mmCIF file with all atom_site columns, C-alpha atoms in Angstrom:
data_model
loop_
_atom_site.group_PDB
_atom_site.id
_atom_site.type_symbol
_atom_site.label_atom_id
_atom_site.label_alt_id
_atom_site.label_comp_id
_atom_site.label_asym_id
_atom_site.label_entity_id
_atom_site.label_seq_id
_atom_site.pdbx_PDB_ins_code
_atom_site.Cartn_x
_atom_site.Cartn_y
_atom_site.Cartn_z
_atom_site.occupancy
_atom_site.B_iso_or_equiv
_atom_site.pdbx_formal_charge
_atom_site.auth_seq_id
_atom_site.auth_comp_id
_atom_site.auth_asym_id
_atom_site.auth_atom_id
_atom_site.pdbx_PDB_model_num
ATOM 1   C CA . LYS A 1 1   ? 128.868 62.901 -185.726 1.00 0.00 ? 1   LYS A CA 1
ATOM 2   C CA . ALA A 1 2   ? 128.456 60.420 -183.133 1.00 0.00 ? 2   ALA A CA 1
ATOM 3   C CA . GLY A 1 3   ? 124.766 60.689 -181.109 1.00 0.00 ? 3   GLY A CA 1
ATOM 4   C CA . VAL A 1 4   ? 124.825 60.135 -177.739 1.00 0.00 ? 4   VAL A CA 1
ATOM 5   C CA . THR A 1 5   ? 125.391 57.089 -176.193 1.00 0.00 ? 5   THR A CA 1
ATOM 6   C CA . GLN A 1 6   ? 123.793 55.811 -172.882 1.00 0.00 ? 6   GLN A CA 1
ATOM 7   C CA . THR A 1 7   ? 125.437 52.450 -170.716 1.00 0.00 ? 7   THR A CA 1
ATOM 8   C CA . PRO A 1 8   ? 124.469 50.398 -169.225 1.00 0.00 ? 8   PRO A CA 1
ATOM 9   C CA . ARG A 1 9   ? 120.959 49.527 -171.592 1.00 0.00 ? 9   ARG A CA 1
ATOM 10  C CA . TYR A 1 10  ? 119.550 47.679 -169.107 1.00 0.00 ? 10  TYR A CA 1
ATOM 11  C CA . LEU A 1 11  ? 120.493 47.653 -165.908 1.00 0.00 ? 11  LEU A CA 1
ATOM 12  C CA . ILE A 1 12  ? 118.335 45.061 -162.900 1.00 0.00 ? 12  ILE A CA 1
ATOM 13  C CA . LYS A 1 13  ? 118.697 46.165 -159.410 1.00 0.00 ? 13  LYS A CA 1
ATOM 14  C CA . THR A 1 14  ? 117.732 45.277 -155.909 1.00 0.00 ? 14  THR A CA 1
ATOM 15  C CA . ARG A 1 15  ? 115.699 47.995 -153.334 1.00 0.00 ? 15  ARG A CA 1
ATOM 16  C CA . GLY A 1 16  ? 118.137 49.691 -151.296 1.00 0.00 ? 16  GLY A CA 1
ATOM 17  C CA . GLN A 1 17  ? 120.846 48.892 -154.008 1.00 0.00 ? 17  GLN A CA 1
ATOM 18  C CA . GLN A 1 18  ? 122.516 52.228 -155.433 1.00 0.00 ? 18  GLN A CA 1
ATOM 19  C CA . VAL A 1 19  ? 123.232 52.625 -159.474 1.00 0.00 ? 19  VAL A CA 1
ATOM 20  C CA . THR A 1 20  ? 125.453 54.637 -161.554 1.00 0.00 ? 20  THR A CA 1
ATOM 21  C CA . LEU A 1 21  ? 124.137 55.195 -165.322 1.00 0.00 ? 21  LEU A CA 1
ATOM 22  C CA . SER A 1 22  ? 126.879 56.780 -168.034 1.00 0.00 ? 22  SER A CA 1
ATOM 23  C CA . CYS A 1 23  ? 125.762 59.597 -170.473 1.00 0.00 ? 23  CYS A CA 1
ATOM 24  C CA . SER A 1 24  ? 128.313 60.560 -173.824 1.00 0.00 ? 24  SER A CA 1
ATOM 25  C CA . PRO A 1 25  ? 127.050 63.415 -175.384 1.00 0.00 ? 25  PRO A CA 1
ATOM 26  C CA . ILE A 1 26  ? 127.312 64.444 -178.676 1.00 0.00 ? 26  ILE A CA 1
ATOM 27  C CA . SER A 1 27  ? 130.939 65.804 -179.683 1.00 0.00 ? 27  SER A CA 1
ATOM 28  C CA . GLY A 1 28  ? 130.863 69.555 -179.625 1.00 0.00 ? 28  GLY A CA 1
ATOM 29  C CA . HIS A 1 29  ? 128.501 69.338 -176.997 1.00 0.00 ? 29  HIS A CA 1
ATOM 30  C CA . ARG A 1 30  ? 128.186 70.904 -173.093 1.00 0.00 ? 30  ARG A CA 1
ATOM 31  C CA . SER A 1 31  ? 124.905 70.318 -171.547 1.00 0.00 ? 31  SER A CA 1
ATOM 32  C CA . VAL A 1 32  ? 123.647 67.765 -170.765 1.00 0.00 ? 32  VAL A CA 1
ATOM 33  C CA . SER A 1 33  ? 120.462 66.980 -169.257 1.00 0.00 ? 33  SER A CA 1
ATOM 34  C CA . TRP A 1 34  ? 118.285 63.692 -167.892 1.00 0.00 ? 34  TRP A CA 1
ATOM 35  C CA . TYR A 1 35  ? 114.895 63.079 -167.501 1.00 0.00 ? 35  TYR A CA 1
ATOM 36  C CA . GLN A 1 36  ? 113.154 60.072 -166.149 1.00 0.00 ? 36  GLN A CA 1
ATOM 37  C CA . GLN A 1 37  ? 109.952 58.538 -168.111 1.00 0.00 ? 37  GLN A CA 1
ATOM 38  C CA . THR A 1 38  ? 107.834 56.340 -166.727 1.00 0.00 ? 38  THR A CA 1
ATOM 39  C CA . PRO A 1 39  ? 104.264 54.726 -167.588 1.00 0.00 ? 39  PRO A CA 1
ATOM 40  C CA . GLY A 1 40  ? 102.284 57.081 -164.607 1.00 0.00 ? 40  GLY A CA 1
ATOM 41  C CA . GLN A 1 41  ? 104.054 60.429 -164.638 1.00 0.00 ? 41  GLN A CA 1
ATOM 42  C CA . GLY A 1 42  ? 104.998 60.184 -168.575 1.00 0.00 ? 42  GLY A CA 1
ATOM 43  C CA . LEU A 1 43  ? 108.904 61.944 -168.876 1.00 0.00 ? 43  LEU A CA 1
ATOM 44  C CA . GLN A 1 44  ? 110.609 64.222 -166.104 1.00 0.00 ? 44  GLN A CA 1
ATOM 45  C CA . PHE A 1 45  ? 113.477 66.597 -165.793 1.00 0.00 ? 45  PHE A CA 1
ATOM 46  C CA . LEU A 1 46  ? 115.810 65.655 -163.429 1.00 0.00 ? 46  LEU A CA 1
ATOM 47  C CA . PHE A 1 47  ? 118.470 67.744 -163.823 1.00 0.00 ? 47  PHE A CA 1
ATOM 48  C CA . GLU A 1 48  ? 121.005 69.857 -166.321 1.00 0.00 ? 48  GLU A CA 1
ATOM 49  C CA . TYR A 1 49  ? 124.593 70.091 -166.499 1.00 0.00 ? 49  TYR A CA 1
ATOM 50  C CA . PHE A 1 50  ? 127.002 72.432 -168.324 1.00 0.00 ? 50  PHE A CA 1
ATOM 51  C CA . SER A 1 51  ? 130.668 72.732 -167.648 1.00 0.00 ? 51  SER A CA 1
ATOM 52  C CA . GLU A 1 52  ? 130.405 70.610 -165.060 1.00 0.00 ? 52  GLU A CA 1
ATOM 53  C CA . THR A 1 53  ? 127.969 72.738 -162.915 1.00 0.00 ? 53  THR A CA 1
ATOM 54  C CA . GLN A 1 54  ? 124.643 71.998 -162.555 1.00 0.00 ? 54  GLN A CA 1
ATOM 55  C CA . ARG A 1 55  ? 122.584 74.875 -163.800 1.00 0.00 ? 55  ARG A CA 1
ATOM 56  C CA . ASN A 1 56  ? 118.859 73.764 -162.652 1.00 0.00 ? 56  ASN A CA 1
ATOM 57  C CA . LYS A 1 57  ? 117.584 71.032 -161.290 1.00 0.00 ? 57  LYS A CA 1
ATOM 58  C CA . GLY A 1 58  ? 113.997 69.002 -161.190 1.00 0.00 ? 58  GLY A CA 1
ATOM 59  C CA . ASN A 1 59  ? 111.655 68.016 -158.980 1.00 0.00 ? 59  ASN A CA 1
ATOM 60  C CA . PHE A 1 60  ? 113.260 64.804 -157.707 1.00 0.00 ? 60  PHE A CA 1
ATOM 61  C CA . PRO A 1 61  ? 114.556 63.473 -153.985 1.00 0.00 ? 61  PRO A CA 1
ATOM 62  C CA . GLY A 1 62  ? 118.248 64.066 -152.825 1.00 0.00 ? 62  GLY A CA 1
ATOM 63  C CA . ARG A 1 63  ? 118.671 60.574 -154.182 1.00 0.00 ? 63  ARG A CA 1
ATOM 64  C CA . PHE A 1 64  ? 118.923 61.166 -157.476 1.00 0.00 ? 64  PHE A CA 1
ATOM 65  C CA . SER A 1 65  ? 122.298 63.212 -158.185 1.00 0.00 ? 65  SER A CA 1
ATOM 66  C CA . GLY A 1 66  ? 124.495 63.704 -161.230 1.00 0.00 ? 66  GLY A CA 1
ATOM 67  C CA . ARG A 1 67  ? 127.908 65.048 -162.002 1.00 0.00 ? 67  ARG A CA 1
ATOM 68  C CA . GLN A 1 68  ? 129.858 65.789 -165.365 1.00 0.00 ? 68  GLN A CA 1
ATOM 69  C CA . PHE A 1 69  ? 133.364 65.391 -165.994 1.00 0.00 ? 69  PHE A CA 1
ATOM 70  C CA . SER A 1 70  ? 135.544 68.097 -167.757 1.00 0.00 ? 70  SER A CA 1
ATOM 71  C CA . ASN A 1 71  ? 134.990 65.625 -171.245 1.00 0.00 ? 71  ASN A CA 1
ATOM 72  C CA . SER A 1 72  ? 131.729 66.450 -170.296 1.00 0.00 ? 72  SER A CA 1
ATOM 73  C CA . ARG A 1 73  ? 130.619 63.075 -170.103 1.00 0.00 ? 73  ARG A CA 1
ATOM 74  C CA . SER A 1 74  ? 128.038 62.997 -167.259 1.00 0.00 ? 74  SER A CA 1
ATOM 75  C CA . GLU A 1 75  ? 127.453 60.384 -164.975 1.00 0.00 ? 75  GLU A CA 1
ATOM 76  C CA . MET A 1 76  ? 123.565 60.261 -163.116 1.00 0.00 ? 76  MET A CA 1
ATOM 77  C CA . ASN A 1 77  ? 123.542 58.114 -159.539 1.00 0.00 ? 77  ASN A CA 1
ATOM 78  C CA . VAL A 1 78  ? 120.052 56.433 -157.471 1.00 0.00 ? 78  VAL A CA 1
ATOM 79  C CA . SER A 1 79  ? 121.272 55.562 -153.597 1.00 0.00 ? 79  SER A CA 1
ATOM 80  C CA . THR A 1 80  ? 118.715 53.699 -152.478 1.00 0.00 ? 80  THR A CA 1
ATOM 81  C CA . LEU A 1 81  ? 116.873 52.693 -155.063 1.00 0.00 ? 81  LEU A CA 1
ATOM 82  C CA . GLU A 1 82  ? 112.875 52.219 -154.695 1.00 0.00 ? 82  GLU A CA 1
ATOM 83  C CA . LEU A 1 83  ? 110.528 50.517 -156.629 1.00 0.00 ? 83  LEU A CA 1
ATOM 84  C CA . GLY A 1 84  ? 109.267 53.491 -158.166 1.00 0.00 ? 84  GLY A CA 1
ATOM 85  C CA . ASP A 1 85  ? 112.767 53.912 -158.978 1.00 0.00 ? 85  ASP A CA 1
ATOM 86  C CA . SER A 1 86  ? 112.384 51.594 -162.187 1.00 0.00 ? 86  SER A CA 1
ATOM 87  C CA . ALA A 1 87  ? 111.968 53.328 -165.285 1.00 0.00 ? 87  ALA A CA 1
ATOM 88  C CA . LEU A 1 88  ? 113.808 54.206 -169.226 1.00 0.00 ? 88  LEU A CA 1
ATOM 89  C CA . TYR A 1 89  ? 116.537 56.920 -167.791 1.00 0.00 ? 89  TYR A CA 1
ATOM 90  C CA . LEU A 1 90  ? 117.045 59.021 -171.073 1.00 0.00 ? 90  LEU A CA 1
ATOM 91  C CA . CYS A 1 91  ? 120.053 61.405 -170.884 1.00 0.00 ? 91  CYS A CA 1
ATOM 92  C CA . ALA A 1 92  ? 120.238 64.626 -173.909 1.00 0.00 ? 92  ALA A CA 1
ATOM 93  C CA . SER A 1 93  ? 123.072 66.941 -175.049 1.00 0.00 ? 93  SER A CA 1
ATOM 94  C CA . SER A 1 94  ? 122.680 69.755 -176.641 1.00 0.00 ? 94  SER A CA 1
ATOM 95  C CA . LEU A 1 95  ? 125.098 73.060 -177.303 1.00 0.00 ? 95  LEU A CA 1
ATOM 96  C CA . GLY A 1 96  ? 124.258 74.529 -174.106 1.00 0.00 ? 96  GLY A CA 1
ATOM 97  C CA . VAL A 1 97  ? 123.087 77.972 -175.936 1.00 0.00 ? 97  VAL A CA 1
ATOM 98  C CA . PRO A 1 98  ? 119.212 79.539 -175.792 1.00 0.00 ? 98  PRO A CA 1
ATOM 99  C CA . THR A 1 99  ? 116.507 77.784 -177.950 1.00 0.00 ? 99  THR A CA 1
ATOM 100 C CA . ASP A 1 100 ? 119.222 74.905 -179.264 1.00 0.00 ? 100 ASP A CA 1
ATOM 101 C CA . THR A 1 101 ? 117.776 71.550 -179.325 1.00 0.00 ? 101 THR A CA 1
ATOM 102 C CA . GLN A 1 102 ? 118.547 68.496 -176.772 1.00 0.00 ? 102 GLN A CA 1
ATOM 103 C CA . TYR A 1 103 ? 119.594 64.931 -178.606 1.00 0.00 ? 103 TYR A CA 1
ATOM 104 C CA . PHE A 1 104 ? 118.286 62.340 -177.245 1.00 0.00 ? 104 PHE A CA 1
ATOM 105 C CA . GLY A 1 105 ? 120.224 58.777 -176.405 1.00 0.00 ? 105 GLY A CA 1
ATOM 106 C CA . PRO A 1 106 ? 118.847 55.572 -176.537 1.00 0.00 ? 106 PRO A CA 1
ATOM 107 C CA . GLY A 1 107 ? 118.061 55.403 -172.793 1.00 0.00 ? 107 GLY A CA 1
ATOM 108 C CA . THR A 1 108 ? 118.878 53.026 -170.127 1.00 0.00 ? 108 THR A CA 1
ATOM 109 C CA . ARG A 1 109 ? 116.092 50.438 -168.597 1.00 0.00 ? 109 ARG A CA 1
ATOM 110 C CA . LEU A 1 110 ? 116.352 50.435 -164.938 1.00 0.00 ? 110 LEU A CA 1
ATOM 111 C CA . THR A 1 111 ? 114.381 47.568 -162.978 1.00 0.00 ? 111 THR A CA 1
ATOM 112 C CA . VAL A 1 112 ? 114.190 47.689 -159.129 1.00 0.00 ? 112 VAL A CA 1
ATOM 113 C CA . LEU A 1 113 ? 113.455 44.465 -157.597 1.00 0.00 ? 113 LEU A CA 1
ATOM 114 C CA . SER B 2 1   ? 103.576 75.321 -163.779 1.00 0.00 ? 1   SER B CA 1
ATOM 115 C CA . GLN B 2 2   ? 103.553 74.425 -166.952 1.00 0.00 ? 2   GLN B CA 1
ATOM 116 C CA . GLU B 2 3   ? 101.501 71.916 -168.832 1.00 0.00 ? 3   GLU B CA 1
ATOM 117 C CA . LEU B 2 4   ? 100.975 70.259 -171.837 1.00 0.00 ? 4   LEU B CA 1
ATOM 118 C CA . GLU B 2 5   ? 97.890  67.969 -173.176 1.00 0.00 ? 5   GLU B CA 1
ATOM 119 C CA . GLN B 2 6   ? 97.954  65.845 -176.438 1.00 0.00 ? 6   GLN B CA 1
ATOM 120 C CA . SER B 2 7   ? 94.865  64.918 -178.433 1.00 0.00 ? 7   SER B CA 1
ATOM 121 C CA . PRO B 2 8   ? 94.491  61.965 -179.455 1.00 0.00 ? 8   PRO B CA 1
ATOM 122 C CA . GLN B 2 9   ? 96.301  59.874 -176.678 1.00 0.00 ? 9   GLN B CA 1
ATOM 123 C CA . SER B 2 10  ? 96.214  56.893 -179.349 1.00 0.00 ? 10  SER B CA 1
ATOM 124 C CA . LEU B 2 11  ? 95.433  57.110 -182.796 1.00 0.00 ? 11  LEU B CA 1
ATOM 125 C CA . ILE B 2 12  ? 95.233  54.105 -185.824 1.00 0.00 ? 12  ILE B CA 1
ATOM 126 C CA . VAL B 2 13  ? 94.919  55.048 -189.216 1.00 0.00 ? 13  VAL B CA 1
ATOM 127 C CA . GLN B 2 14  ? 94.980  53.270 -192.665 1.00 0.00 ? 14  GLN B CA 1
ATOM 128 C CA . GLU B 2 15  ? 98.582  53.249 -194.752 1.00 0.00 ? 15  GLU B CA 1
ATOM 129 C CA . GLY B 2 16  ? 98.199  56.575 -196.948 1.00 0.00 ? 16  GLY B CA 1
ATOM 130 C CA . LYS B 2 17  ? 95.231  58.329 -194.861 1.00 0.00 ? 17  LYS B CA 1
ATOM 131 C CA . ASN B 2 18  ? 96.290  61.785 -193.455 1.00 0.00 ? 18  ASN B CA 1
ATOM 132 C CA . LEU B 2 19  ? 96.342  62.936 -189.969 1.00 0.00 ? 19  LEU B CA 1
ATOM 133 C CA . THR B 2 20  ? 96.439  65.930 -187.028 1.00 0.00 ? 20  THR B CA 1
ATOM 134 C CA . ILE B 2 21  ? 97.989  65.650 -183.337 1.00 0.00 ? 21  ILE B CA 1
ATOM 135 C CA . ASN B 2 22  ? 97.419  68.244 -181.051 1.00 0.00 ? 22  ASN B CA 1
ATOM 136 C CA . CYS B 2 23  ? 99.596  70.132 -178.281 1.00 0.00 ? 23  CYS B CA 1
ATOM 137 C CA . THR B 2 24  ? 98.002  72.186 -176.338 1.00 0.00 ? 24  THR B CA 1
ATOM 138 C CA . SER B 2 25  ? 99.605  74.210 -173.334 1.00 0.00 ? 25  SER B CA 1
ATOM 139 C CA . SER B 2 26  ? 98.377  75.713 -170.084 1.00 0.00 ? 26  SER B CA 1
ATOM 140 C CA . LYS B 2 27  ? 101.195 78.621 -170.564 1.00 0.00 ? 27  LYS B CA 1
ATOM 141 C CA . THR B 2 28  ? 101.932 80.519 -173.722 1.00 0.00 ? 28  THR B CA 1
ATOM 142 C CA . LEU B 2 29  ? 104.653 78.363 -175.706 1.00 0.00 ? 29  LEU B CA 1
ATOM 143 C CA . TYR B 2 30  ? 108.186 80.206 -176.077 1.00 0.00 ? 30  TYR B CA 1
ATOM 144 C CA . GLY B 2 31  ? 109.101 77.574 -178.231 1.00 0.00 ? 31  GLY B CA 1
ATOM 145 C CA . LEU B 2 32  ? 107.956 73.930 -178.980 1.00 0.00 ? 32  LEU B CA 1
ATOM 146 C CA . TYR B 2 33  ? 109.511 70.522 -179.819 1.00 0.00 ? 33  TYR B CA 1
ATOM 147 C CA . TRP B 2 34  ? 108.920 67.235 -181.441 1.00 0.00 ? 34  TRP B CA 1
ATOM 148 C CA . TYR B 2 35  ? 110.326 64.272 -180.665 1.00 0.00 ? 35  TYR B CA 1
ATOM 149 C CA . LYS B 2 36  ? 108.859 60.761 -181.817 1.00 0.00 ? 36  LYS B CA 1
ATOM 150 C CA . GLN B 2 37  ? 109.540 57.512 -180.038 1.00 0.00 ? 37  GLN B CA 1
ATOM 151 C CA . LYS B 2 38  ? 109.921 53.799 -180.844 1.00 0.00 ? 38  LYS B CA 1
ATOM 152 C CA . TYR B 2 39  ? 108.455 52.109 -177.823 1.00 0.00 ? 39  TYR B CA 1
ATOM 153 C CA . GLY B 2 40  ? 111.295 51.885 -174.783 1.00 0.00 ? 40  GLY B CA 1
ATOM 154 C CA . GLU B 2 41  ? 114.230 53.196 -176.906 1.00 0.00 ? 41  GLU B CA 1
ATOM 155 C CA . GLY B 2 42  ? 115.034 57.259 -176.892 1.00 0.00 ? 42  GLY B CA 1
ATOM 156 C CA . LEU B 2 43  ? 113.797 60.413 -178.937 1.00 0.00 ? 43  LEU B CA 1
ATOM 157 C CA . ILE B 2 44  ? 114.217 61.242 -182.284 1.00 0.00 ? 44  ILE B CA 1
ATOM 158 C CA . PHE B 2 45  ? 114.110 65.529 -182.937 1.00 0.00 ? 45  PHE B CA 1
ATOM 159 C CA . LEU B 2 46  ? 111.836 66.104 -185.369 1.00 0.00 ? 46  LEU B CA 1
ATOM 160 C CA . MET B 2 47  ? 110.817 70.047 -185.653 1.00 0.00 ? 47  MET B CA 1
ATOM 161 C CA . MET B 2 48  ? 111.608 73.333 -183.478 1.00 0.00 ? 48  MET B CA 1
ATOM 162 C CA . LEU B 2 49  ? 108.719 76.108 -183.082 1.00 0.00 ? 49  LEU B CA 1
ATOM 163 C CA . GLN B 2 50  ? 109.670 79.174 -181.958 1.00 0.00 ? 50  GLN B CA 1
ATOM 164 C CA . LYS B 2 51  ? 107.719 82.310 -183.191 1.00 0.00 ? 51  LYS B CA 1
ATOM 165 C CA . GLY B 2 52  ? 103.811 82.491 -183.566 1.00 0.00 ? 52  GLY B CA 1
ATOM 166 C CA . GLY B 2 53  ? 102.508 81.350 -186.888 1.00 0.00 ? 53  GLY B CA 1
ATOM 167 C CA . GLU B 2 54  ? 105.735 79.313 -187.633 1.00 0.00 ? 54  GLU B CA 1
ATOM 168 C CA . GLU B 2 55  ? 105.283 75.774 -189.561 1.00 0.00 ? 55  GLU B CA 1
ATOM 169 C CA . LYS B 2 56  ? 108.069 73.735 -190.956 1.00 0.00 ? 56  LYS B CA 1
ATOM 170 C CA . SER B 2 57  ? 107.722 70.821 -192.756 1.00 0.00 ? 57  SER B CA 1
ATOM 171 C CA . HIS B 2 58  ? 110.421 67.891 -193.220 1.00 0.00 ? 58  HIS B CA 1
ATOM 172 C CA . GLU B 2 59  ? 109.553 65.267 -195.794 1.00 0.00 ? 59  GLU B CA 1
ATOM 173 C CA . LYS B 2 60  ? 105.907 64.504 -195.124 1.00 0.00 ? 60  LYS B CA 1
ATOM 174 C CA . ILE B 2 61  ? 105.539 65.982 -191.567 1.00 0.00 ? 61  ILE B CA 1
ATOM 175 C CA . THR B 2 62  ? 104.572 69.542 -191.404 1.00 0.00 ? 62  THR B CA 1
ATOM 176 C CA . ALA B 2 63  ? 104.041 71.384 -187.730 1.00 0.00 ? 63  ALA B CA 1
ATOM 177 C CA . LYS B 2 64  ? 102.248 74.752 -186.751 1.00 0.00 ? 64  LYS B CA 1
ATOM 178 C CA . LEU B 2 65  ? 102.449 76.966 -183.594 1.00 0.00 ? 65  LEU B CA 1
ATOM 179 C CA . ASP B 2 66  ? 99.515  78.511 -183.789 1.00 0.00 ? 66  ASP B CA 1
ATOM 180 C CA . GLU B 2 67  ? 99.653  82.966 -183.563 1.00 0.00 ? 67  GLU B CA 1
ATOM 181 C CA . LYS B 2 68  ? 98.019  82.959 -180.332 1.00 0.00 ? 68  LYS B CA 1
ATOM 182 C CA . LYS B 2 69  ? 101.682 80.531 -178.946 1.00 0.00 ? 69  LYS B CA 1
ATOM 183 C CA . GLN B 2 70  ? 99.335  78.220 -176.838 1.00 0.00 ? 70  GLN B CA 1
ATOM 184 C CA . GLN B 2 71  ? 98.729  75.106 -179.539 1.00 0.00 ? 71  GLN B CA 1
ATOM 185 C CA . SER B 2 72  ? 100.391 73.416 -181.494 1.00 0.00 ? 72  SER B CA 1
ATOM 186 C CA . SER B 2 73  ? 99.941  71.388 -184.449 1.00 0.00 ? 73  SER B CA 1
ATOM 187 C CA . LEU B 2 74  ? 101.571 68.179 -185.886 1.00 0.00 ? 74  LEU B CA 1
ATOM 188 C CA . HIS B 2 75  ? 100.256 66.947 -189.671 1.00 0.00 ? 75  HIS B CA 1
ATOM 189 C CA . ILE B 2 76  ? 101.678 63.726 -190.947 1.00 0.00 ? 76  ILE B CA 1
ATOM 190 C CA . THR B 2 77  ? 100.454 63.240 -194.784 1.00 0.00 ? 77  THR B CA 1
ATOM 191 C CA . ALA B 2 78  ? 99.738  59.726 -196.733 1.00 0.00 ? 78  ALA B CA 1
ATOM 192 C CA . SER B 2 79  ? 100.788 58.087 -193.333 1.00 0.00 ? 79  SER B CA 1
ATOM 193 C CA . GLN B 2 80  ? 103.549 54.655 -193.311 1.00 0.00 ? 80  GLN B CA 1
ATOM 194 C CA . PRO B 2 81  ? 103.809 52.592 -191.361 1.00 0.00 ? 81  PRO B CA 1
ATOM 195 C CA . SER B 2 82  ? 107.636 53.523 -190.867 1.00 0.00 ? 82  SER B CA 1
ATOM 196 C CA . HIS B 2 83  ? 105.542 56.976 -188.818 1.00 0.00 ? 83  HIS B CA 1
ATOM 197 C CA . ALA B 2 84  ? 104.005 54.530 -186.205 1.00 0.00 ? 84  ALA B CA 1
ATOM 198 C CA . GLY B 2 85  ? 105.402 55.301 -182.856 1.00 0.00 ? 85  GLY B CA 1
ATOM 199 C CA . ILE B 2 86  ? 104.515 58.205 -180.102 1.00 0.00 ? 86  ILE B CA 1
ATOM 200 C CA . TYR B 2 87  ? 105.104 61.528 -181.171 1.00 0.00 ? 87  TYR B CA 1
ATOM 201 C CA . LEU B 2 88  ? 105.682 64.079 -177.955 1.00 0.00 ? 88  LEU B CA 1
ATOM 202 C CA . CYS B 2 89  ? 106.028 67.731 -178.150 1.00 0.00 ? 89  CYS B CA 1
ATOM 203 C CA . GLY B 2 90  ? 107.820 69.522 -175.373 1.00 0.00 ? 90  GLY B CA 1
ATOM 204 C CA . ALA B 2 91  ? 107.964 73.637 -174.061 1.00 0.00 ? 91  ALA B CA 1
ATOM 205 C CA . PRO B 2 92  ? 110.832 74.875 -172.720 1.00 0.00 ? 92  PRO B CA 1
ATOM 206 C CA . THR B 2 93  ? 109.990 75.485 -168.724 1.00 0.00 ? 93  THR B CA 1
ATOM 207 C CA . GLY B 2 94  ? 114.054 76.161 -167.485 1.00 0.00 ? 94  GLY B CA 1
ATOM 208 C CA . ARG B 2 95  ? 117.561 75.983 -168.492 1.00 0.00 ? 95  ARG B CA 1
ATOM 209 C CA . ARG B 2 96  ? 117.342 73.261 -170.764 1.00 0.00 ? 96  ARG B CA 1
ATOM 210 C CA . ALA B 2 97  ? 114.629 71.746 -169.342 1.00 0.00 ? 97  ALA B CA 1
ATOM 211 C CA . LEU B 2 98  ? 111.507 70.652 -171.258 1.00 0.00 ? 98  LEU B CA 1
ATOM 212 C CA . THR B 2 99  ? 108.430 69.530 -169.904 1.00 0.00 ? 99  THR B CA 1
ATOM 213 C CA . PHE B 2 100 ? 106.625 67.283 -172.171 1.00 0.00 ? 100 PHE B CA 1
ATOM 214 C CA . GLY B 2 101 ? 102.914 65.911 -173.330 1.00 0.00 ? 101 GLY B CA 1
ATOM 215 C CA . SER B 2 102 ? 101.713 62.495 -172.147 1.00 0.00 ? 102 SER B CA 1
ATOM 216 C CA . GLY B 2 103 ? 102.551 61.290 -176.141 1.00 0.00 ? 103 GLY B CA 1
ATOM 217 C CA . THR B 2 104 ? 100.050 60.517 -178.696 1.00 0.00 ? 104 THR B CA 1
ATOM 218 C CA . ARG B 2 105 ? 100.489 56.480 -180.193 1.00 0.00 ? 105 ARG B CA 1
ATOM 219 C CA . LEU B 2 106 ? 100.402 56.094 -183.579 1.00 0.00 ? 106 LEU B CA 1
ATOM 220 C CA . GLN B 2 107 ? 99.752  53.104 -185.467 1.00 0.00 ? 107 GLN B CA 1
ATOM 221 C CA . VAL B 2 108 ? 99.509  52.509 -188.808 1.00 0.00 ? 108 VAL B CA 1
ATOM 222 C CA . GLN B 2 109 ? 98.131  49.393 -190.554 1.00 0.00 ? 109 GLN B CA 1
ATOM 223 C CA . PRO B 2 110 ? 98.679  48.481 -193.906 1.00 0.00 ? 110 PRO B CA 1
#
């Protein structure tokens, strides 16, 4: 099976712009979670989608949003970018059942100038 | 909120040596995941532990979850350069949400 894919892999934006990142889960996986990784804060949970519904959300401002499509692919959007949004954004897919394993994609490296 | 503390933060070992990484939780663990990350890349799943006292092994890596379920250890036997990377422990803290430790950076010198 193909693994989790994320596009684009690298992105450079300027402050105030918005950005959309994409994640394609492993075939058959219905849950997609998003994480932000920075040197200062480490890995932090953003939100999780299952069957096109957001089921859980981390402690991030409303500028961070996401959605999931009927084929389980997911996108996350960050509006009004700030310098502090520079990070590695990782998505993880899983079956969506209790105690299953999350499998991570390679990440999208976002740099905000 | 649950916090995971990993020790050591950084480790340099000679090839062939054994090593142990610890992950201590501020609350009872109801599951613990170990991942490995190459710098700037995605996380590679290593093992999942669910029950206190559980121990799992894969190739030269063994992970344990202690009886009181607030600590886990990851042990690598006869380390190789391919083991180099950042090791992260993660605990489930909600629906599909994982809280991670800050990571242990491992370097293996040939």
